[in-house]
Amino acid sequence: MTEKDLRAILSQNIRRFRGYRKLSQADFAEKVDISIPFLSDIENGKKWLSPTTLVKIADALNINVYELLKPETIIPDNAVNILEKYTADIYQIFGDALNNIQNDYLKKIKNNKITI
């Protein structure tokens, strides 16, 4: 793996995790205490960063440093968008399922089929 490859992985991961947290470059740069142009250069693979800044970025994203350097994608880019889009449906489905389980359980208790 070359330095260029590592920069590409790092920049992609920073953008991805920042996006998951819905942070603009300006908000994130302020949180990490770096300039917006410097963050942009990092995210575009043009600049490297110090270990201290790498740790600050990981802390601001609430992840471990190694997650910024991992080449594989654990969460596909579109997974977060899909989950957000269907959150209400997911809660409805699971809510209905849990309510049905609870109601069935209460019926069995009332009918003395289950003791607690």
mmCIF file of N, CA, C and O in Angstrom, residues 29-116:
data_model
loop_
_atom_site.group_PDB
_atom_site.id
_atom_site.type_symbol
_atom_site.label_atom_id
_atom_site.label_comp_id
_atom_site.label_asym_id
_atom_site.label_seq_id
_atom_site.Cartn_x
_atom_site.Cartn_y
_atom_site.Cartn_z
ATOM 1 N N ALA A 29 -14.753 21.089 11.026
ATOM 2 C CA ALA A 29 -13.446 21.751 11.166
ATOM 3 C C ALA A 29 -13.376 22.512 12.483
ATOM 4 O O ALA A 29 -12.362 22.462 13.187
ATOM 5 N N GLU A 30 -14.461 23.181 12.841
ATOM 6 C CA GLU A 30 -14.494 23.913 14.108
ATOM 7 C C GLU A 30 -14.389 22.948 15.289
ATOM 8 O O GLU A 30 -13.657 23.199 16.249
ATOM 9 N N LYS A 31 -15.102 21.845 15.207
ATOM 10 C CA LYS A 31 -15.091 20.842 16.277
ATOM 11 C C LYS A 31 -13.691 20.257 16.489
ATOM 12 O O LYS A 31 -13.286 19.973 17.603
ATOM 13 N N VAL A 32 -12.957 20.076 15.380
ATOM 14 C CA VAL A 32 -11.620 19.479 15.438
ATOM 15 C C VAL A 32 -10.538 20.546 15.650
ATOM 16 O O VAL A 32 -9.403 20.227 15.947
ATOM 17 N N ASP A 33 -10.931 21.808 15.487
ATOM 18 C CA ASP A 33 -10.023 22.949 15.639
ATOM 19 C C ASP A 33 -8.965 22.989 14.533
ATOM 20 O O ASP A 33 -7.773 23.121 14.790
ATOM 21 N N ILE A 34 -9.446 22.818 13.285
ATOM 22 C CA ILE A 34 -8.601 22.983 12.106
ATOM 23 C C ILE A 34 -9.354 23.890 11.129
ATOM 24 O O ILE A 34 -10.560 24.103 11.281
ATOM 25 N N SER A 35 -8.659 24.403 10.139
ATOM 26 C CA SER A 35 -9.318 25.287 9.183
ATOM 27 C C SER A 35 -10.132 24.468 8.177
ATOM 28 O O SER A 35 -9.836 23.298 7.914
ATOM 29 N N ILE A 36 -11.127 25.094 7.610
ATOM 30 C CA ILE A 36 -11.956 24.438 6.593
ATOM 31 C C ILE A 36 -11.117 24.057 5.375
ATOM 32 O O ILE A 36 -11.234 22.925 4.883
ATOM 33 N N PRO A 37 -10.241 24.965 4.876
ATOM 34 C CA PRO A 37 -9.419 24.563 3.726
ATOM 35 C C PRO A 37 -8.510 23.358 4.027
ATOM 36 O O PRO A 37 -8.321 22.492 3.173
ATOM 37 N N PHE A 38 -7.981 23.292 5.257
ATOM 38 C CA PHE A 38 -7.135 22.158 5.625
ATOM 39 C C PHE A 38 -7.955 20.875 5.644
ATOM 40 O O PHE A 38 -7.519 19.834 5.126
ATOM 41 N N LEU A 39 -9.162 20.922 6.213
ATOM 42 C CA LEU A 39 -10.037 19.749 6.223
ATOM 43 C C LEU A 39 -10.366 19.335 4.797
ATOM 44 O O LEU A 39 -10.340 18.151 4.465
ATOM 45 N N SER A 40 -10.670 20.296 3.965
ATOM 46 C CA SER A 40 -10.970 20.000 2.560
ATOM 47 C C SER A 40 -9.791 19.314 1.883
ATOM 48 O O SER A 40 -9.969 18.333 1.147
ATOM 49 N N ASP A 41 -8.587 19.811 2.136
ATOM 50 C CA ASP A 41 -7.395 19.183 1.550
ATOM 51 C C ASP A 41 -7.200 17.764 2.066
ATOM 52 O O ASP A 41 -6.806 16.869 1.313
ATOM 53 N N ILE A 42 -7.472 17.541 3.341
ATOM 54 C CA ILE A 42 -7.370 16.185 3.902
ATOM 55 C C ILE A 42 -8.396 15.278 3.231
ATOM 56 O O ILE A 42 -8.080 14.168 2.806
ATOM 57 N N GLU A 43 -9.636 15.756 3.131
ATOM 58 C CA GLU A 43 -10.707 14.948 2.549
ATOM 59 C C GLU A 43 -10.516 14.710 1.047
ATOM 60 O O GLU A 43 -11.122 13.799 0.498
ATOM 61 N N ASN A 44 -9.703 15.519 0.414
ATOM 62 C CA ASN A 44 -9.401 15.324 -1.005
ATOM 63 C C ASN A 44 -8.057 14.652 -1.224
ATOM 64 O O ASN A 44 -7.590 14.541 -2.353
ATOM 65 N N GLY A 45 -7.437 14.201 -0.140
ATOM 66 C CA GLY A 45 -6.179 13.472 -0.239
ATOM 67 C C GLY A 45 -4.984 14.326 -0.621
ATOM 68 O O GLY A 45 -3.948 13.802 -1.015
ATOM 69 N N LYS A 46 -5.114 15.638 -0.499
ATOM 70 C CA LYS A 46 -4.032 16.538 -0.890
ATOM 71 C C LYS A 46 -3.041 16.800 0.237
ATOM 72 O O LYS A 46 -1.892 17.129 -0.015
ATOM 73 N N LYS A 47 -3.509 16.706 1.472
ATOM 74 C CA LYS A 47 -2.645 16.984 2.622
ATOM 75 C C LYS A 47 -2.682 15.808 3.579
ATOM 76 O O LYS A 47 -3.657 15.081 3.682
ATOM 77 N N TRP A 48 -1.580 15.669 4.280
ATOM 78 C CA TRP A 48 -1.460 14.666 5.325
ATOM 79 C C TRP A 48 -1.710 15.362 6.646
ATOM 80 O O TRP A 48 -1.772 16.578 6.700
ATOM 81 N N LEU A 49 -1.880 14.639 7.721
ATOM 82 C CA LEU A 49 -2.145 15.255 8.999
ATOM 83 C C LEU A 49 -1.278 14.641 10.077
ATOM 84 O O LEU A 49 -0.765 13.532 9.923
ATOM 85 N N SER A 50 -1.145 15.357 11.164
ATOM 86 C CA SER A 50 -0.331 14.862 12.276
ATOM 87 C C SER A 50 -1.105 13.792 13.031
ATOM 88 O O SER A 50 -2.336 13.731 12.956
ATOM 89 N N PRO A 51 -0.393 12.969 13.796
ATOM 90 C CA PRO A 51 -1.088 11.983 14.633
ATOM 91 C C PRO A 51 -2.057 12.653 15.610
ATOM 92 O O PRO A 51 -3.137 12.119 15.876
ATOM 93 N N THR A 52 -1.688 13.829 16.101
ATOM 94 C CA THR A 52 -2.564 14.553 17.034
ATOM 95 C C THR A 52 -3.879 14.916 16.356
ATOM 96 O O THR A 52 -4.960 14.725 16.933
ATOM 97 N N THR A 53 -3.801 15.411 15.130
ATOM 98 C CA THR A 53 -5.015 15.771 14.402
ATOM 99 C C THR A 53 -5.831 14.529 14.055
ATOM 100 O O THR A 53 -7.062 14.551 14.108
ATOM 101 N N LEU A 54 -5.165 13.454 13.738
ATOM 102 C CA LEU A 54 -5.853 12.197 13.442
ATOM 103 C C LEU A 54 -6.666 11.743 14.655
ATOM 104 O O LEU A 54 -7.829 11.353 14.531
ATOM 105 N N VAL A 55 -6.069 11.842 15.827
ATOM 106 C CA VAL A 55 -6.767 11.470 17.064
ATOM 107 C C VAL A 55 -7.947 12.414 17.314
ATOM 108 O O VAL A 55 -9.036 11.975 17.688
ATOM 109 N N LYS A 56 -7.756 13.712 17.096
ATOM 110 C CA LYS A 56 -8.843 14.681 17.275
ATOM 111 C C LYS A 56 -10.014 14.364 16.347
ATOM 112 O O LYS A 56 -11.177 14.444 16.743
ATOM 113 N N ILE A 57 -9.693 14.019 15.104
ATOM 114 C CA ILE A 57 -10.738 13.690 14.132
ATOM 115 C C ILE A 57 -11.507 12.450 14.579
ATOM 116 O O ILE A 57 -12.737 12.432 14.568
ATOM 117 N N ALA A 58 -10.782 11.417 14.978
ATOM 118 C CA ALA A 58 -11.438 10.187 15.443
ATOM 119 C C ALA A 58 -12.309 10.473 16.669
ATOM 120 O O ALA A 58 -13.457 10.002 16.743
ATOM 121 N N ASP A 59 -11.787 11.252 17.612
ATOM 122 C CA ASP A 59 -12.564 11.593 18.809
ATOM 123 C C ASP A 59 -13.827 12.371 18.451
ATOM 124 O O ASP A 59 -14.899 12.112 18.990
ATOM 125 N N ALA A 60 -13.692 13.324 17.532
ATOM 126 C CA ALA A 60 -14.846 14.135 17.121
ATOM 127 C C ALA A 60 -15.904 13.287 16.422
ATOM 128 O O ALA A 60 -17.091 13.600 16.482
ATOM 129 N N LEU A 61 -15.475 12.221 15.777
ATOM 130 C CA LEU A 61 -16.404 11.314 15.093
ATOM 131 C C LEU A 61 -16.870 10.183 16.002
ATOM 132 O O LEU A 61 -17.676 9.345 15.599
ATOM 133 N N ASN A 62 -16.302 10.146 17.216
ATOM 134 C CA ASN A 62 -16.640 9.109 18.198
ATOM 135 C C ASN A 62 -16.336 7.706 17.674
ATOM 136 O O ASN A 62 -17.148 6.786 17.787
ATOM 137 N N ILE A 63 -15.154 7.571 17.063
ATOM 138 C CA ILE A 63 -14.694 6.276 16.555
ATOM 139 C C ILE A 63 -13.237 6.084 16.959
ATOM 140 O O ILE A 63 -12.581 7.017 17.426
ATOM 141 N N ASN A 64 -12.728 4.885 16.771
ATOM 142 C CA ASN A 64 -11.317 4.603 17.008
ATOM 143 C C ASN A 64 -10.499 5.039 15.803
ATOM 144 O O ASN A 64 -10.993 4.991 14.663
ATOM 145 N N VAL A 65 -9.253 5.426 16.029
ATOM 146 C CA VAL A 65 -8.384 5.893 14.947
ATOM 147 C C VAL A 65 -8.278 4.854 13.840
ATOM 148 O O VAL A 65 -8.337 5.193 12.651
ATOM 149 N N TYR A 66 -8.151 3.591 14.201
ATOM 150 C CA TYR A 66 -7.964 2.561 13.172
ATOM 151 C C TYR A 66 -9.120 2.506 12.187
ATOM 152 O O TYR A 66 -8.944 2.115 11.044
ATOM 153 N N GLU A 67 -10.319 2.925 12.618
ATOM 154 C CA GLU A 67 -11.463 2.899 11.716
ATOM 155 C C GLU A 67 -11.302 3.888 10.564
ATOM 156 O O GLU A 67 -11.879 3.694 9.497
ATOM 157 N N LEU A 68 -10.511 4.925 10.787
ATOM 158 C CA LEU A 68 -10.247 5.892 9.719
ATOM 159 C C LEU A 68 -9.256 5.359 8.699
ATOM 160 O O LEU A 68 -9.176 5.863 7.587
ATOM 161 N N LEU A 69 -8.506 4.349 9.085
ATOM 162 C CA LEU A 69 -7.451 3.826 8.214
ATOM 163 C C LEU A 69 -7.801 2.477 7.600
ATOM 164 O O LEU A 69 -7.004 1.917 6.857
ATOM 165 N N LYS A 70 -8.972 1.956 7.911
ATOM 166 C CA LYS A 70 -9.383 0.652 7.379
ATOM 167 C C LYS A 70 -9.834 0.792 5.935
ATOM 168 O O LYS A 70 -10.678 1.629 5.629
ATOM 169 N N PRO A 71 -9.288 -0.029 5.041
ATOM 170 C CA PRO A 71 -9.659 0.080 3.636
ATOM 171 C C PRO A 71 -11.052 -0.437 3.300
ATOM 172 O O PRO A 71 -11.666 0.012 2.366
ATOM 173 N N GLU A 72 -11.573 -1.364 4.074
ATOM 174 C CA GLU A 72 -12.872 -1.915 3.724
ATOM 175 C C GLU A 72 -13.991 -1.059 4.299
ATOM 176 O O GLU A 72 -13.815 -0.358 5.281
ATOM 177 N N THR A 73 -15.131 -1.151 3.680
ATOM 178 C CA THR A 73 -16.308 -0.423 4.119
ATOM 179 C C THR A 73 -17.146 -1.356 4.973
ATOM 180 O O THR A 73 -17.583 -2.393 4.489
ATOM 181 N N ILE A 74 -17.335 -0.980 6.218
ATOM 182 C CA ILE A 74 -18.168 -1.790 7.099
ATOM 183 C C ILE A 74 -19.641 -1.474 6.854
ATOM 184 O O ILE A 74 -20.467 -2.346 6.739
ATOM 185 N N ILE A 75 -19.943 -0.197 6.748
ATOM 186 C CA ILE A 75 -21.310 0.240 6.501
ATOM 187 C C ILE A 75 -21.350 0.831 5.095
ATOM 188 O O ILE A 75 -20.668 1.813 4.835
ATOM 189 N N PRO A 76 -22.116 0.239 4.203
ATOM 190 C CA PRO A 76 -22.191 0.824 2.860
ATOM 191 C C PRO A 76 -22.691 2.258 2.925
ATOM 192 O O PRO A 76 -23.490 2.608 3.795
ATOM 193 N N ASP A 77 -22.222 3.081 2.008
ATOM 194 C CA ASP A 77 -22.594 4.495 2.000
ATOM 195 C C ASP A 77 -24.098 4.703 2.006
ATOM 196 O O ASP A 77 -24.603 5.602 2.650
ATOM 197 N N ASN A 78 -24.827 3.853 1.303
ATOM 198 C CA ASN A 78 -26.265 4.067 1.197
ATOM 199 C C ASN A 78 -27.057 3.454 2.352
ATOM 200 O O ASN A 78 -28.240 3.700 2.479
ATOM 201 N N ALA A 79 -26.421 2.673 3.222
ATOM 202 C CA ALA A 79 -27.141 2.011 4.304
ATOM 203 C C ALA A 79 -27.748 3.014 5.270
ATOM 204 O O ALA A 79 -28.893 2.862 5.696
ATOM 205 N N VAL A 80 -27.004 4.035 5.616
ATOM 206 C CA VAL A 80 -27.508 5.042 6.546
ATOM 207 C C VAL A 80 -28.696 5.762 5.927
ATOM 208 O O VAL A 80 -29.716 5.967 6.587
ATOM 209 N N ASN A 81 -28.596 6.125 4.662
ATOM 210 C CA ASN A 81 -29.698 6.808 3.992
ATOM 211 C C ASN A 81 -30.942 5.928 3.931
ATOM 212 O O ASN A 81 -32.060 6.403 4.131
ATOM 213 N N ILE A 82 -30.755 4.646 3.656
ATOM 214 C CA ILE A 82 -31.885 3.717 3.592
ATOM 215 C C ILE A 82 -32.543 3.587 4.958
ATOM 216 O O ILE A 82 -33.767 3.649 5.076
ATOM 217 N N LEU A 83 -31.729 3.429 6.000
ATOM 218 C CA LEU A 83 -32.283 3.308 7.346
ATOM 219 C C LEU A 83 -33.032 4.566 7.749
ATOM 220 O O LEU A 83 -34.103 4.495 8.347
ATOM 221 N N GLU A 84 -32.461 5.729 7.431
ATOM 222 C CA GLU A 84 -33.140 6.981 7.772
ATOM 223 C C GLU A 84 -34.453 7.119 7.012
ATOM 224 O O GLU A 84 -35.454 7.564 7.559
ATOM 225 N N LYS A 85 -34.448 6.722 5.758
ATOM 226 C CA LYS A 85 -35.638 6.842 4.933
ATOM 227 C C LYS A 85 -36.770 5.966 5.461
ATOM 228 O O LYS A 85 -37.941 6.351 5.422
ATOM 229 N N TYR A 86 -36.438 4.786 5.969
ATOM 230 C CA TYR A 86 -37.462 3.832 6.383
ATOM 231 C C TYR A 86 -37.569 3.674 7.898
ATOM 232 O O TYR A 86 -38.185 2.727 8.367
ATOM 233 N N THR A 87 -37.018 4.616 8.661
ATOM 234 C CA THR A 87 -37.044 4.502 10.121
ATOM 235 C C THR A 87 -38.465 4.371 10.652
ATOM 236 O O THR A 87 -38.744 3.507 11.484
ATOM 237 N N ALA A 88 -39.354 5.211 10.185
ATOM 238 C CA ALA A 88 -40.737 5.159 10.672
ATOM 239 C C ALA A 88 -41.366 3.801 10.368
ATOM 240 O O ALA A 88 -42.053 3.226 11.224
ATOM 241 N N ASP A 89 -41.128 3.287 9.156
ATOM 242 C CA ASP A 89 -41.667 1.977 8.788
ATOM 243 C C ASP A 89 -41.086 0.871 9.663
ATOM 244 O O ASP A 89 -41.800 -0.042 10.083
ATOM 245 N N ILE A 90 -39.785 0.955 9.929
ATOM 246 C CA ILE A 90 -39.122 -0.053 10.763
ATOM 247 C C ILE A 90 -39.717 -0.040 12.165
ATOM 248 O O ILE A 90 -40.052 -1.086 12.718
ATOM 249 N N TYR A 91 -39.863 1.168 12.738
ATOM 250 C CA TYR A 91 -40.462 1.265 14.080
ATOM 251 C C TYR A 91 -41.894 0.735 14.067
ATOM 252 O O TYR A 91 -42.313 0.066 15.006
ATOM 253 N N GLN A 92 -42.634 1.027 13.017
ATOM 254 C CA GLN A 92 -44.010 0.563 12.927
ATOM 255 C C GLN A 92 -44.063 -0.962 12.894
ATOM 256 O O GLN A 92 -44.816 -1.587 13.631
ATOM 257 N N ILE A 93 -43.232 -1.562 12.056
ATOM 258 C CA ILE A 93 -43.224 -3.023 11.917
ATOM 259 C C ILE A 93 -42.808 -3.690 13.220
ATOM 260 O O ILE A 93 -43.476 -4.607 13.711
ATOM 261 N N PHE A 94 -41.692 -3.239 13.795
ATOM 262 C CA PHE A 94 -41.231 -3.851 15.036
ATOM 263 C C PHE A 94 -42.181 -3.541 16.184
ATOM 264 O O PHE A 94 -42.425 -4.393 17.037
ATOM 265 N N GLY A 95 -42.721 -2.342 16.187
ATOM 266 C CA GLY A 95 -43.683 -1.984 17.234
ATOM 267 C C GLY A 95 -44.902 -2.875 17.183
ATOM 268 O O GLY A 95 -45.365 -3.376 18.213
ATOM 269 N N ASP A 96 -45.438 -3.077 15.973
ATOM 270 C CA ASP A 96 -46.597 -3.951 15.811
ATOM 271 C C ASP A 96 -46.269 -5.382 16.233
ATOM 272 O O ASP A 96 -47.057 -6.031 16.919
ATOM 273 N N ALA A 97 -45.112 -5.860 15.830
ATOM 274 C CA ALA A 97 -44.709 -7.228 16.183
ATOM 275 C C ALA A 97 -44.573 -7.378 17.699
ATOM 276 O O ALA A 97 -45.050 -8.356 18.280
ATOM 277 N N LEU A 98 -43.936 -6.409 18.343
ATOM 278 C CA LEU A 98 -43.776 -6.474 19.802
ATOM 279 C C LEU A 98 -45.112 -6.362 20.516
ATOM 280 O O LEU A 98 -45.354 -7.047 21.513
ATOM 281 N N ASN A 99 -45.997 -5.504 20.011
ATOM 282 C CA ASN A 99 -47.328 -5.394 20.611
ATOM 283 C C ASN A 99 -48.087 -6.707 20.483
ATOM 284 O O ASN A 99 -48.766 -7.128 21.424
ATOM 285 N N ASN A 100 -47.978 -7.369 19.331
ATOM 286 C CA ASN A 100 -48.648 -8.658 19.142
ATOM 287 C C ASN A 100 -48.107 -9.706 20.102
ATOM 288 O O ASN A 100 -48.869 -10.484 20.680
ATOM 289 N N ILE A 101 -46.800 -9.741 20.270
ATOM 290 C CA ILE A 101 -46.188 -10.698 21.205
ATOM 291 C C ILE A 101 -46.676 -10.421 22.620
ATOM 292 O O ILE A 101 -47.050 -11.332 23.357
ATOM 293 N N GLN A 102 -46.665 -9.151 23.009
ATOM 294 C CA GLN A 102 -47.104 -8.777 24.351
ATOM 295 C C GLN A 102 -48.577 -9.133 24.562
ATOM 296 O O GLN A 102 -48.943 -9.705 25.591
ATOM 297 N N ASN A 103 -49.406 -8.836 23.578
ATOM 298 C CA ASN A 103 -50.837 -9.148 23.703
ATOM 299 C C ASN A 103 -51.075 -10.645 23.791
ATOM 300 O O ASN A 103 -51.899 -11.097 24.596
ATOM 301 N N ASP A 104 -50.358 -11.432 22.993
ATOM 302 C CA ASP A 104 -50.479 -12.891 23.057
ATOM 303 C C ASP A 104 -50.054 -13.406 24.427
ATOM 304 O O ASP A 104 -50.702 -14.286 25.002
ATOM 305 N N TYR A 105 -48.973 -12.850 24.942
ATOM 306 C CA TYR A 105 -48.470 -13.262 26.253
ATOM 307 C C TYR A 105 -49.485 -12.933 27.343
ATOM 308 O O TYR A 105 -49.776 -13.754 28.208
ATOM 309 N N LEU A 106 -50.064 -11.724 27.280
ATOM 310 C CA LEU A 106 -51.057 -11.329 28.279
ATOM 311 C C LEU A 106 -52.299 -12.212 28.210
ATOM 312 O O LEU A 106 -52.880 -12.575 29.239
ATOM 313 N N LYS A 107 -52.714 -12.581 27.007
ATOM 314 C CA LYS A 107 -53.872 -13.486 26.848
ATOM 315 C C LYS A 107 -53.587 -14.837 27.476
ATOM 316 O O LYS A 107 -54.448 -15.423 28.138
ATOM 317 N N LYS A 108 -52.371 -15.340 27.274
ATOM 318 C CA LYS A 108 -52.011 -16.654 27.847
ATOM 319 C C LYS A 108 -51.978 -16.581 29.365
ATOM 320 O O LYS A 108 -52.387 -17.522 30.041
ATOM 321 N N ILE A 109 -51.510 -15.448 29.899
ATOM 322 C CA ILE A 109 -51.499 -15.290 31.359
ATOM 323 C C ILE A 109 -52.930 -15.260 31.882
ATOM 324 O O ILE A 109 -53.256 -15.921 32.869
ATOM 325 N N LYS A 110 -53.794 -14.521 31.224
ATOM 326 C CA LYS A 110 -55.193 -14.398 31.649
ATOM 327 C C LYS A 110 -55.897 -15.742 31.565
ATOM 328 O O LYS A 110 -56.799 -16.029 32.353
ATOM 329 N N ASN A 111 -55.539 -16.547 30.616
ATOM 330 C CA ASN A 111 -56.158 -17.860 30.439
ATOM 331 C C ASN A 111 -55.456 -18.947 31.262
ATOM 332 O O ASN A 111 -55.689 -20.123 31.057
ATOM 333 N N ASN A 112 -54.554 -18.522 32.157
ATOM 334 C CA ASN A 112 -53.820 -19.426 33.042
ATOM 335 C C ASN A 112 -52.981 -20.445 32.286
ATOM 336 O O ASN A 112 -52.750 -21.550 32.771
ATOM 337 N N LYS A 113 -52.559 -20.114 31.100
ATOM 338 C CA LYS A 113 -51.705 -21.018 30.351
ATOM 339 C C LYS A 113 -50.240 -20.777 30.673
ATOM 340 O O LYS A 113 -49.388 -21.600 30.386
ATOM 341 N N ILE A 114 -49.948 -19.623 31.279
ATOM 342 C CA ILE A 114 -48.582 -19.293 31.676
ATOM 343 C C ILE A 114 -48.642 -18.729 33.081
ATOM 344 O O ILE A 114 -49.502 -17.915 33.406
ATOM 345 N N THR A 115 -47.722 -19.153 33.908
ATOM 346 C CA THR A 115 -47.643 -18.563 35.241
ATOM 347 C C THR A 115 -46.379 -17.718 35.335
ATOM 348 O O THR A 115 -45.380 -18.004 34.686
ATOM 349 N N ILE A 116 -46.472 -16.700 36.108
ATOM 350 C CA ILE A 116 -45.313 -15.815 36.297
ATOM 351 C C ILE A 116 -44.804 -15.872 37.707
ATOM 352 O O ILE A 116 -45.370 -16.369 38.583
#
